[in-house]
Amino acid sequence: MTNEKRFTPSRRQFLQGVAGAAAATVVIGRAGFPEFSAQAAGETLRALAADKGLLYGCATSKQALSTDQAYANLVGQQCGLLVPENELKWKYVEPQQGQFNFEPGDWLLNFAQSHQMAFRGHVLVWSEQLPAWFSSVTQQNAKDVMTNHITKIVSHYRGKMQSWDVVNEALGYRGNGGPLKDNPFLKLIGPDYIELAFHTAAAADPKPLLVYNETHLEYDIPDDQYRRDNLLKLLKQLVGNKVPIGALGIQSHLRTGNVPFSQQKYSDFLNRVSDMGLKIIISELDVSEKGPESSIPDRDNAVKNMVGSYLDTVLKNKSVIAVVTWGLAAKYTWISSYAPRADGQAVRPLPYDKDLQPTGALQALAAAFQQAPSR
Ligand code: XIL
């Protein structure tokens, strides 16, 4: 259980964020999928999640929160957890070797603390968004460079983090090399870089849940199946070797369109993860629209059905402790550039749209939390 306080919205906040969600209920319609009820409309996502012992939150930037008061209010109201979207990535936090910039990360920690939100770290070891100087790292100094990076950052936030993404996206893709992605860490250190990263993080702060975070796992297609199989082997090895891993993060960048999702296969996969004693975090949920829908009600319905059927499956597993969306509103989302719509319309991948109005994703999240069994 949690001691989450209910959010009692002011009239202005109610009109701004929550009443819109109730008004949007007319469009719904997946069979057997309860409507987003008026009762739920009076509660925020963070409260609906907390009622079931779950954390709901989002990733976002200091830039957006510090310049857009309406957006910052919405994040403060709706989210029980905050993730720096880019600020703790290697190229920003250690822009010169050995010189760290914690100012934006600290600003976000302060925002989280002043809104009674948990804080989640992203990301210590990832082969993307590395600084230019990283290209001069050699086999001789790679272990020291990596362990110093981890130790400095984790120590800086010691005692403050709910969880840390220790290693992100280490898996390879089907038909493209081996089970592990051919990245600079594998090249310079070898496959043991993963275990070393976890041991180093645990030594710097015993408190946070240490997470292995991964993408492209969700669908019933051979590419994702290959990666789920390899992931289970990797996790089994880490747990067997007593590596201090506490959770799997599943990014969950979903898409609409003609892509098969098997509730049965996915819940079997999640059960195999939780049977190893690991927690699960849905760590970067959003939706790229790849379907034929073009009107906003049709598009929202497609997004809602995808998120609804995904979260229905996922939240049945009681080892799932948190759901994080990669952004809160389409006003600030990487999907605008990563997966823009072919027809040029503004994307709707998140609970709120570019005008901070509710979307199909909000309805799906609220209903999924309402239906979820308590942890
Ligand atoms: C994305 C950010 O949202 C963008 O702002 C940035 O330009 C690129 O990275 N998987 C991850 C995240 O683990 O860190 C990525 O975030 C999205 C994919």
CSV table of C-alpha atoms and ligand atoms in Angstrom, one decimal:
chain,number,residue,atom,x,y,z
A,1,MET,CA,0.0,0.0,0.0
A,2,THR,CA,1.1,3.6,-0.4
A,3,ASN,CA,0.5,6.8,1.5
A,4,GLU,CA,-0.2,8.7,-1.7
A,5,LYS,CA,-2.4,11.7,-1.0
A,6,ARG,CA,-5.4,12.2,-3.2
A,7,PHE,CA,-5.1,15.3,-5.4
A,8,THR,CA,-8.0,17.6,-4.9
A,9,PRO,CA,-8.0,19.8,-8.0
A,10,SER,CA,-8.9,23.5,-7.8
A,11,ARG,CA,-11.7,24.5,-10.2
A,12,ARG,CA,-9.2,25.9,-12.7
A,13,GLN,CA,-7.0,22.7,-12.6
A,14,PHE,CA,-10.1,20.6,-12.9
A,15,LEU,CA,-11.3,22.4,-16.0
A,16,GLN,CA,-7.8,22.4,-17.4
A,17,GLY,CA,-6.9,18.8,-17.1
A,18,VAL,CA,-9.5,16.5,-15.7
A,19,ALA,CA,-12.9,17.5,-16.9
A,20,GLY,CA,-11.6,17.3,-20.5
A,21,ALA,CA,-10.8,13.7,-19.8
A,22,ALA,CA,-14.4,13.1,-18.7
A,23,ALA,CA,-15.8,14.9,-21.7
A,24,ALA,CA,-13.7,12.8,-24.0
A,25,THR,CA,-15.4,9.5,-22.9
A,26,VAL,CA,-18.0,9.6,-25.7
A,27,VAL,CA,-15.5,8.3,-28.2
A,28,ILE,CA,-14.6,5.1,-26.5
A,29,GLY,CA,-15.3,1.7,-27.5
A,30,ARG,CA,-13.4,-1.5,-27.2
A,31,ALA,CA,-15.6,-4.4,-26.2
A,32,GLY,CA,-15.2,-5.3,-22.6
A,33,PHE,CA,-13.2,-2.3,-21.8
A,34,PRO,CA,-14.8,-0.1,-19.2
A,35,GLU,CA,-15.4,3.5,-20.0
A,36,PHE,CA,-13.3,6.1,-18.3
A,37,SER,CA,-15.8,6.8,-15.6
A,38,ALA,CA,-16.9,10.1,-14.1
A,39,GLN,CA,-15.6,8.8,-10.8
A,40,ALA,CA,-12.1,8.3,-12.3
A,41,ALA,CA,-12.3,11.7,-13.9
A,42,GLY,CA,-12.0,13.3,-10.5
A,43,GLU,CA,-8.7,11.6,-9.9
A,44,THR,CA,-5.3,12.0,-11.4
A,45,LEU,CA,-3.2,9.2,-13.0
A,46,ARG,CA,-0.9,9.3,-10.0
A,47,ALA,CA,-3.8,8.8,-7.6
A,48,LEU,CA,-5.4,6.0,-9.7
A,49,ALA,CA,-2.0,4.2,-9.9
A,50,ALA,CA,-1.3,4.8,-6.2
A,51,ASP,CA,-4.6,3.3,-5.2
A,52,LYS,CA,-3.3,0.0,-6.6
A,53,GLY,CA,0.2,0.4,-5.1
A,54,LEU,CA,1.6,1.4,-8.5
A,55,LEU,CA,3.7,4.4,-9.4
A,56,TYR,CA,2.8,6.5,-12.5
A,57,GLY,CA,5.1,9.1,-13.8
A,58,CYS,CA,6.8,10.6,-16.9
A,59,ALA,CA,10.1,11.6,-18.4
A,60,THR,CA,10.5,15.2,-19.2
A,61,SER,CA,13.1,18.0,-19.4
A,62,LYS,CA,14.2,20.9,-17.3
A,63,GLN,CA,13.7,23.1,-20.3
A,64,ALA,CA,10.0,22.3,-20.6
A,65,LEU,CA,9.2,22.4,-16.8
A,66,SER,CA,11.1,25.6,-16.2
A,67,THR,CA,9.6,27.6,-19.1
A,68,ASP,CA,6.0,26.4,-19.3
A,69,GLN,CA,4.0,26.8,-16.1
A,70,ALA,CA,0.8,25.1,-17.3
A,71,TYR,CA,2.8,22.1,-18.4
A,72,ALA,CA,4.7,22.0,-15.1
A,73,ASN,CA,1.4,22.2,-13.2
A,74,LEU,CA,0.1,19.2,-15.2
A,75,VAL,CA,3.2,17.2,-14.5
A,76,GLY,CA,3.1,18.0,-10.8
A,77,GLN,CA,-0.6,17.0,-10.6
A,78,GLN,CA,-0.5,13.8,-12.7
A,79,CYS,CA,2.9,12.3,-12.0
A,80,GLY,CA,4.1,10.5,-8.9
A,81,LEU,CA,7.5,9.9,-10.4
A,82,LEU,CA,9.8,12.0,-12.6
A,83,VAL,CA,12.6,10.9,-15.0
A,84,PRO,CA,15.1,13.3,-16.6
A,85,GLU,CA,14.6,12.7,-20.3
A,86,ASN,CA,18.1,13.6,-21.3
A,87,GLU,CA,19.9,15.5,-18.5
A,88,LEU,CA,21.6,12.5,-17.0
A,89,LYS,CA,22.8,11.0,-20.3
A,90,TRP,CA,26.6,10.7,-20.7
A,91,LYS,CA,27.0,13.5,-23.2
A,92,TYR,CA,25.2,16.0,-20.9
A,93,VAL,CA,26.3,14.9,-17.5
A,94,GLU,CA,30.0,14.3,-18.3
A,95,PRO,CA,30.5,16.6,-21.3
A,96,GLN,CA,34.3,16.7,-20.8
A,97,GLN,CA,36.1,13.6,-19.4
A,98,GLY,CA,36.0,13.8,-15.6
A,99,GLN,CA,33.9,17.0,-15.5
A,100,PHE,CA,30.4,16.6,-14.4
A,101,ASN,CA,27.4,18.9,-14.9
A,102,PHE,CA,24.7,18.0,-12.4
A,103,GLU,CA,22.8,21.3,-12.5
A,104,PRO,CA,19.9,20.3,-14.8
A,105,GLY,CA,19.5,16.9,-13.0
A,106,ASP,CA,19.6,18.6,-9.6
A,107,TRP,CA,16.9,21.1,-10.8
A,108,LEU,CA,14.7,18.1,-11.8
A,109,LEU,CA,15.3,16.4,-8.5
A,110,ASN,CA,14.2,19.5,-6.7
A,111,PHE,CA,11.1,19.7,-8.9
A,112,ALA,CA,10.3,16.1,-8.0
A,113,GLN,CA,10.9,16.6,-4.3
A,114,SER,CA,8.8,19.7,-4.1
A,115,HIS,CA,5.9,17.8,-5.8
A,116,GLN,CA,6.3,14.7,-3.6
A,117,MET,CA,7.4,12.7,-6.6
A,118,ALA,CA,9.8,9.8,-6.7
A,119,PHE,CA,12.9,10.3,-8.9
A,120,ARG,CA,14.2,7.7,-11.4
A,121,GLY,CA,17.7,7.9,-13.0
A,122,HIS,CA,18.2,7.4,-16.7
A,123,VAL,CA,20.8,6.3,-17.8
A,124,LEU,CA,24.3,5.2,-16.8
A,125,VAL,CA,25.6,2.9,-19.6
A,126,TRP,CA,24.1,3.3,-23.1
A,127,SER,CA,25.8,3.3,-26.5
A,128,GLU,CA,23.9,6.4,-27.6
A,129,GLN,CA,24.2,10.1,-26.7
A,130,LEU,CA,27.8,9.6,-25.7
A,131,PRO,CA,30.1,12.6,-25.6
A,132,ALA,CA,32.6,13.3,-28.5
A,133,TRP,CA,35.5,12.6,-26.2
A,134,PHE,CA,34.3,9.0,-25.7
A,135,SER,CA,35.8,8.1,-29.1
A,136,SER,CA,39.3,8.4,-27.5
A,137,VAL,CA,38.6,5.8,-24.8
A,138,THR,CA,40.8,2.7,-25.2
A,139,GLN,CA,40.7,-0.9,-24.1
A,140,GLN,CA,43.3,0.0,-21.5
A,141,ASN,CA,41.2,2.7,-19.7
A,142,ALA,CA,37.6,1.7,-20.7
A,143,LYS,CA,36.8,0.0,-17.4
A,144,ASP,CA,38.1,2.9,-15.4
A,145,VAL,CA,36.2,5.4,-17.5
A,146,MET,CA,32.9,3.5,-17.1
A,147,THR,CA,33.2,2.8,-13.4
A,148,ASN,CA,34.2,6.4,-12.6
A,149,HIS,CA,31.2,7.6,-14.6
A,150,ILE,CA,28.8,5.4,-12.7
A,151,THR,CA,30.4,6.0,-9.3
A,152,LYS,CA,30.4,9.8,-9.6
A,153,ILE,CA,26.7,10.0,-10.8
A,154,VAL,CA,25.2,7.4,-8.5
A,155,SER,CA,27.1,8.9,-5.5
A,156,HIS,CA,25.8,12.3,-6.3
A,157,TYR,CA,22.2,11.1,-6.1
A,158,ARG,CA,22.8,8.7,-3.3
A,159,GLY,CA,19.7,8.0,-1.3
A,160,LYS,CA,17.5,10.1,-3.6
A,161,MET,CA,16.7,7.6,-6.5
A,162,GLN,CA,13.8,5.2,-6.6
A,163,SER,CA,15.6,3.4,-9.4
A,164,TRP,CA,18.5,3.7,-11.8
A,165,ASP,CA,18.7,2.5,-15.4
A,166,VAL,CA,22.1,1.0,-15.1
A,167,VAL,CA,22.4,-0.5,-18.6
A,168,ASN,CA,20.2,0.4,-21.5
A,169,GLU,CA,19.7,-1.4,-24.8
A,170,ALA,CA,22.5,-4.0,-24.7
A,171,LEU,CA,20.7,-6.6,-26.9
A,172,GLY,CA,21.4,-7.1,-30.5
A,173,TYR,CA,18.8,-7.4,-33.3
A,174,ARG,CA,17.9,-10.5,-35.2
A,175,GLY,CA,20.1,-11.0,-38.3
A,176,ASN,CA,22.5,-8.3,-37.1
A,177,GLY,CA,25.4,-9.7,-35.1
A,178,GLY,CA,25.0,-11.8,-31.9
A,179,PRO,CA,22.7,-11.6,-29.0
A,180,LEU,CA,24.5,-8.6,-27.6
A,181,LYS,CA,24.7,-5.3,-29.5
A,182,ASP,CA,28.0,-4.6,-31.0
A,183,ASN,CA,28.6,-1.3,-29.1
A,184,PRO,CA,31.7,0.5,-27.7
A,185,PHE,CA,31.3,-1.1,-24.3
A,186,LEU,CA,31.3,-4.6,-25.7
A,187,LYS,CA,34.2,-3.8,-28.0
A,188,LEU,CA,36.4,-2.1,-25.3
A,189,ILE,CA,35.5,-4.2,-22.2
A,190,GLY,CA,33.7,-7.3,-23.4
A,191,PRO,CA,30.4,-8.8,-22.3
A,192,ASP,CA,31.3,-8.4,-18.7
A,193,TYR,CA,30.7,-4.7,-18.9
A,194,ILE,CA,27.0,-5.4,-18.0
A,195,GLU,CA,27.8,-7.1,-14.7
A,196,LEU,CA,30.6,-4.6,-13.9
A,197,ALA,CA,28.1,-1.7,-14.3
A,198,PHE,CA,25.6,-3.2,-11.9
A,199,HIS,CA,28.2,-4.0,-9.2
A,200,THR,CA,29.7,-0.5,-9.5
A,201,ALA,CA,26.2,1.1,-9.2
A,202,ALA,CA,25.3,-1.0,-6.2
A,203,ALA,CA,28.6,-0.1,-4.4
A,204,ALA,CA,27.8,3.6,-4.9
A,205,ASP,CA,24.2,3.5,-3.6
A,206,PRO,CA,22.5,0.4,-2.1
A,207,LYS,CA,19.1,2.0,-2.1
A,208,PRO,CA,17.7,2.3,-5.6
A,209,LEU,CA,16.3,-0.5,-7.6
A,210,LEU,CA,18.9,-1.3,-10.3
A,211,VAL,CA,17.3,-1.7,-13.7
A,212,TYR,CA,18.3,-3.4,-16.9
A,213,ASN,CA,16.3,-1.4,-19.5
A,214,GLU,CA,15.5,-2.6,-23.0
A,215,THR,CA,13.5,-1.8,-26.1
A,216,HIS,CA,11.8,-3.7,-29.0
A,217,LEU,CA,10.4,-6.6,-27.0
A,218,GLU,CA,6.7,-6.1,-27.1
A,219,TYR,CA,5.2,-7.6,-30.3
A,220,ASP,CA,4.4,-11.1,-31.5
A,221,ILE,CA,6.9,-10.8,-34.4
A,222,PRO,CA,10.1,-12.8,-34.9
A,223,ASP,CA,12.4,-9.8,-34.3
A,224,ASP,CA,10.9,-9.2,-30.9
A,225,GLN,CA,10.7,-12.9,-30.0
A,226,TYR,CA,14.4,-13.2,-30.8
A,227,ARG,CA,15.1,-10.4,-28.4
A,228,ARG,CA,12.8,-11.7,-25.6
A,229,ASP,CA,14.6,-15.1,-25.8
A,230,ASN,CA,18.0,-13.4,-25.6
A,231,LEU,CA,16.8,-11.1,-22.8
A,232,LEU,CA,15.6,-14.1,-20.7
A,233,LYS,CA,19.0,-15.7,-21.1
A,234,LEU,CA,20.8,-12.5,-20.1
A,235,LEU,CA,18.6,-12.0,-17.0
A,236,LYS,CA,19.0,-15.6,-16.0
A,237,GLN,CA,22.8,-15.2,-16.2
A,238,LEU,CA,22.8,-12.0,-14.2
A,239,VAL,CA,20.5,-13.4,-11.5
A,240,GLY,CA,22.5,-16.6,-11.4
A,241,ASN,CA,25.7,-14.7,-11.0
A,242,LYS,CA,24.2,-12.8,-8.1
A,243,VAL,CA,24.5,-9.5,-9.9
A,244,PRO,CA,22.6,-6.8,-8.0
A,245,ILE,CA,19.8,-6.3,-10.5
A,246,GLY,CA,16.4,-5.5,-9.1
A,247,ALA,CA,14.2,-4.9,-12.1
A,248,LEU,CA,13.7,-5.1,-15.8
A,249,GLY,CA,12.6,-1.9,-17.6
A,250,ILE,CA,10.6,-2.5,-20.7
A,251,GLN,CA,10.6,0.7,-22.7
A,252,SER,CA,7.2,0.0,-24.5
A,253,HIS,CA,7.4,2.3,-27.4
A,254,LEU,CA,4.2,1.0,-28.9
A,255,ARG,CA,2.7,1.5,-32.3
A,256,THR,CA,-0.7,1.3,-33.9
A,257,GLY,CA,-1.3,-0.3,-37.3
A,258,ASN,CA,-1.1,-3.9,-38.3
A,259,VAL,CA,1.3,-5.3,-35.8
A,260,PRO,CA,0.4,-8.4,-33.8
A,261,PHE,CA,0.5,-8.4,-30.1
A,262,SER,CA,-0.1,-11.6,-28.2
A,263,GLN,CA,-1.5,-11.2,-24.7
A,264,GLN,CA,-0.7,-14.8,-23.9
A,265,LYS,CA,2.9,-14.8,-25.1
A,266,TYR,CA,3.6,-11.5,-23.5
A,267,SER,CA,2.2,-12.5,-20.1
A,268,ASP,CA,4.2,-15.8,-20.3
A,269,PHE,CA,7.3,-13.7,-20.9
A,270,LEU,CA,6.6,-11.3,-18.0
A,271,ASN,CA,5.9,-14.3,-15.8
A,272,ARG,CA,9.3,-15.7,-16.6
A,273,VAL,CA,10.9,-12.4,-15.6
A,274,SER,CA,9.0,-12.1,-12.4
A,275,ASP,CA,9.7,-15.8,-11.6
A,276,MET,CA,13.4,-14.9,-11.4
A,277,GLY,CA,12.5,-12.5,-8.5
A,278,LEU,CA,12.8,-9.3,-10.6
A,279,LYS,CA,10.4,-6.4,-10.5
A,280,ILE,CA,9.2,-4.9,-13.8
A,281,ILE,CA,8.9,-1.2,-14.8
A,282,ILE,CA,7.1,-0.1,-17.9
A,283,SER,CA,9.7,2.6,-18.5
A,284,GLU,CA,9.1,4.6,-21.7
A,285,LEU,CA,5.5,4.1,-22.8
A,286,ASP,CA,4.3,6.1,-25.8
A,287,VAL,CA,2.6,5.3,-29.1
A,288,SER,CA,3.7,5.9,-32.7
A,289,GLU,CA,0.7,6.1,-35.0
A,290,LYS,CA,1.2,3.7,-38.0
A,291,GLY,CA,-2.4,2.9,-38.7
A,292,PRO,CA,-4.8,4.3,-41.4
A,293,GLU,CA,-6.9,6.3,-39.0
A,294,SER,CA,-7.0,10.1,-39.7
A,295,SER,CA,-9.7,11.7,-37.6
A,296,ILE,CA,-8.8,12.5,-34.1
A,297,PRO,CA,-11.5,10.3,-32.5
A,298,ASP,CA,-10.4,7.3,-34.7
A,299,ARG,CA,-6.8,8.0,-34.0
A,300,ASP,CA,-7.4,8.2,-30.2
A,301,ASN,CA,-9.5,5.1,-30.3
A,302,ALA,CA,-6.6,3.2,-32.0
A,303,VAL,CA,-4.1,4.5,-29.5
A,304,LYS,CA,-6.4,3.7,-26.6
A,305,ASN,CA,-7.0,0.1,-27.8
A,306,MET,CA,-3.2,-0.5,-28.2
A,307,VAL,CA,-2.3,0.9,-24.8
A,308,GLY,CA,-5.4,-0.7,-23.2
A,309,SER,CA,-4.7,-4.1,-24.4
A,310,TYR,CA,-1.0,-3.8,-23.5
A,311,LEU,CA,-1.5,-2.5,-20.0
A,312,ASP,CA,-4.3,-5.0,-19.3
A,313,THR,CA,-1.8,-7.7,-19.9
A,314,VAL,CA,1.1,-6.1,-18.1
A,315,LEU,CA,-0.7,-4.9,-15.0
A,316,LYS,CA,-2.0,-8.4,-14.2
A,317,ASN,CA,1.5,-9.3,-13.3
A,318,LYS,CA,2.0,-8.0,-9.8
A,319,SER,CA,5.7,-7.6,-10.2
A,320,VAL,CA,5.0,-4.6,-12.4
A,321,ILE,CA,5.5,-1.7,-9.9
A,322,ALA,CA,5.6,1.4,-12.1
A,323,VAL,CA,4.3,2.8,-15.4
A,324,VAL,CA,6.3,5.7,-17.0
A,325,THR,CA,5.3,7.5,-20.1
A,326,TRP,CA,8.1,9.1,-22.2
A,327,GLY,CA,6.7,12.5,-21.9
A,328,LEU,CA,3.3,13.6,-20.6
A,329,ALA,CA,2.0,15.8,-23.4
A,330,ALA,CA,2.5,15.9,-27.2
A,331,LYS,CA,3.7,19.4,-26.8
A,332,TYR,CA,7.1,17.9,-25.7
A,333,THR,CA,7.7,14.5,-27.3
A,334,TRP,CA,10.5,12.9,-29.2
A,335,ILE,CA,7.8,11.1,-31.3
A,336,SER,CA,7.3,14.4,-33.2
A,337,SER,CA,10.7,13.9,-34.8
A,338,TYR,CA,11.3,10.2,-34.4
A,339,ALA,CA,8.0,9.0,-35.8
A,340,PRO,CA,6.0,11.9,-37.3
A,341,ARG,CA,2.7,11.1,-39.0
A,342,ALA,CA,2.9,10.6,-42.7
A,343,ASP,CA,0.1,13.2,-43.2
A,344,GLY,CA,1.8,15.8,-41.1
A,345,GLN,CA,-0.9,16.1,-38.4
A,346,ALA,CA,0.4,16.6,-34.8
A,347,VAL,CA,1.2,13.3,-33.1
A,348,ARG,CA,-0.9,12.0,-30.1
A,349,PRO,CA,1.4,9.5,-28.4
A,350,LEU,CA,0.8,10.5,-24.8
A,351,PRO,CA,-1.9,11.2,-22.2
A,352,TYR,CA,-2.2,14.9,-23.2
A,353,ASP,CA,-2.0,16.5,-26.7
A,354,LYS,CA,0.0,19.5,-27.9
A,355,ASP,CA,-2.6,21.9,-26.3
A,356,LEU,CA,-2.4,19.9,-23.0
A,357,GLN,CA,-5.8,18.4,-23.6
A,358,PRO,CA,-6.6,14.7,-22.8
A,359,THR,CA,-6.1,12.0,-25.4
A,360,GLY,CA,-7.0,8.4,-25.9
A,361,ALA,CA,-3.8,7.4,-24.1
A,362,LEU,CA,-5.1,9.1,-21.0
A,363,GLN,CA,-8.3,7.2,-21.1
A,364,ALA,CA,-6.5,3.9,-21.5
A,365,LEU,CA,-4.0,4.6,-18.7
A,366,ALA,CA,-6.8,5.6,-16.3
A,367,ALA,CA,-9.0,2.6,-17.1
A,368,ALA,CA,-6.0,0.2,-16.9
A,369,PHE,CA,-5.1,1.5,-13.4
A,370,GLN,CA,-8.7,1.2,-12.3
A,371,GLN,CA,-8.9,-2.4,-13.4
A,372,ALA,CA,-5.4,-3.4,-12.2
A,373,PRO,CA,-5.2,-5.8,-9.2
A,374,SER,CA,-3.6,-4.2,-6.1
A,375,ARG,CA,0.0,-4.8,-5.3
B,1,XIL,C1,15.2,10.1,-26.5
B,1,XIL,C2,14.8,11.5,-26.0
B,1,XIL,O1,13.4,11.5,-25.8
B,1,XIL,C3,15.1,12.6,-27.1
B,1,XIL,O2,14.9,13.8,-26.5
B,1,XIL,C4,16.6,12.4,-27.4
B,1,XIL,O3,16.9,13.3,-28.5
B,1,XIL,C5,17.0,11.0,-27.9
B,1,XIL,O4,16.6,10.1,-26.8
B,1,XIL,N1,15.1,5.1,-25.7
B,1,XIL,C6,15.7,5.7,-24.6
B,1,XIL,C7,15.6,7.1,-24.4
B,1,XIL,O5,16.2,4.9,-23.7
B,1,XIL,O6,16.7,7.7,-23.7
B,1,XIL,C8,15.4,7.9,-25.7
B,1,XIL,O7,15.1,9.2,-25.4
B,1,XIL,C9,14.2,7.2,-26.5
B,1,XIL,C10,14.6,5.8,-26.8
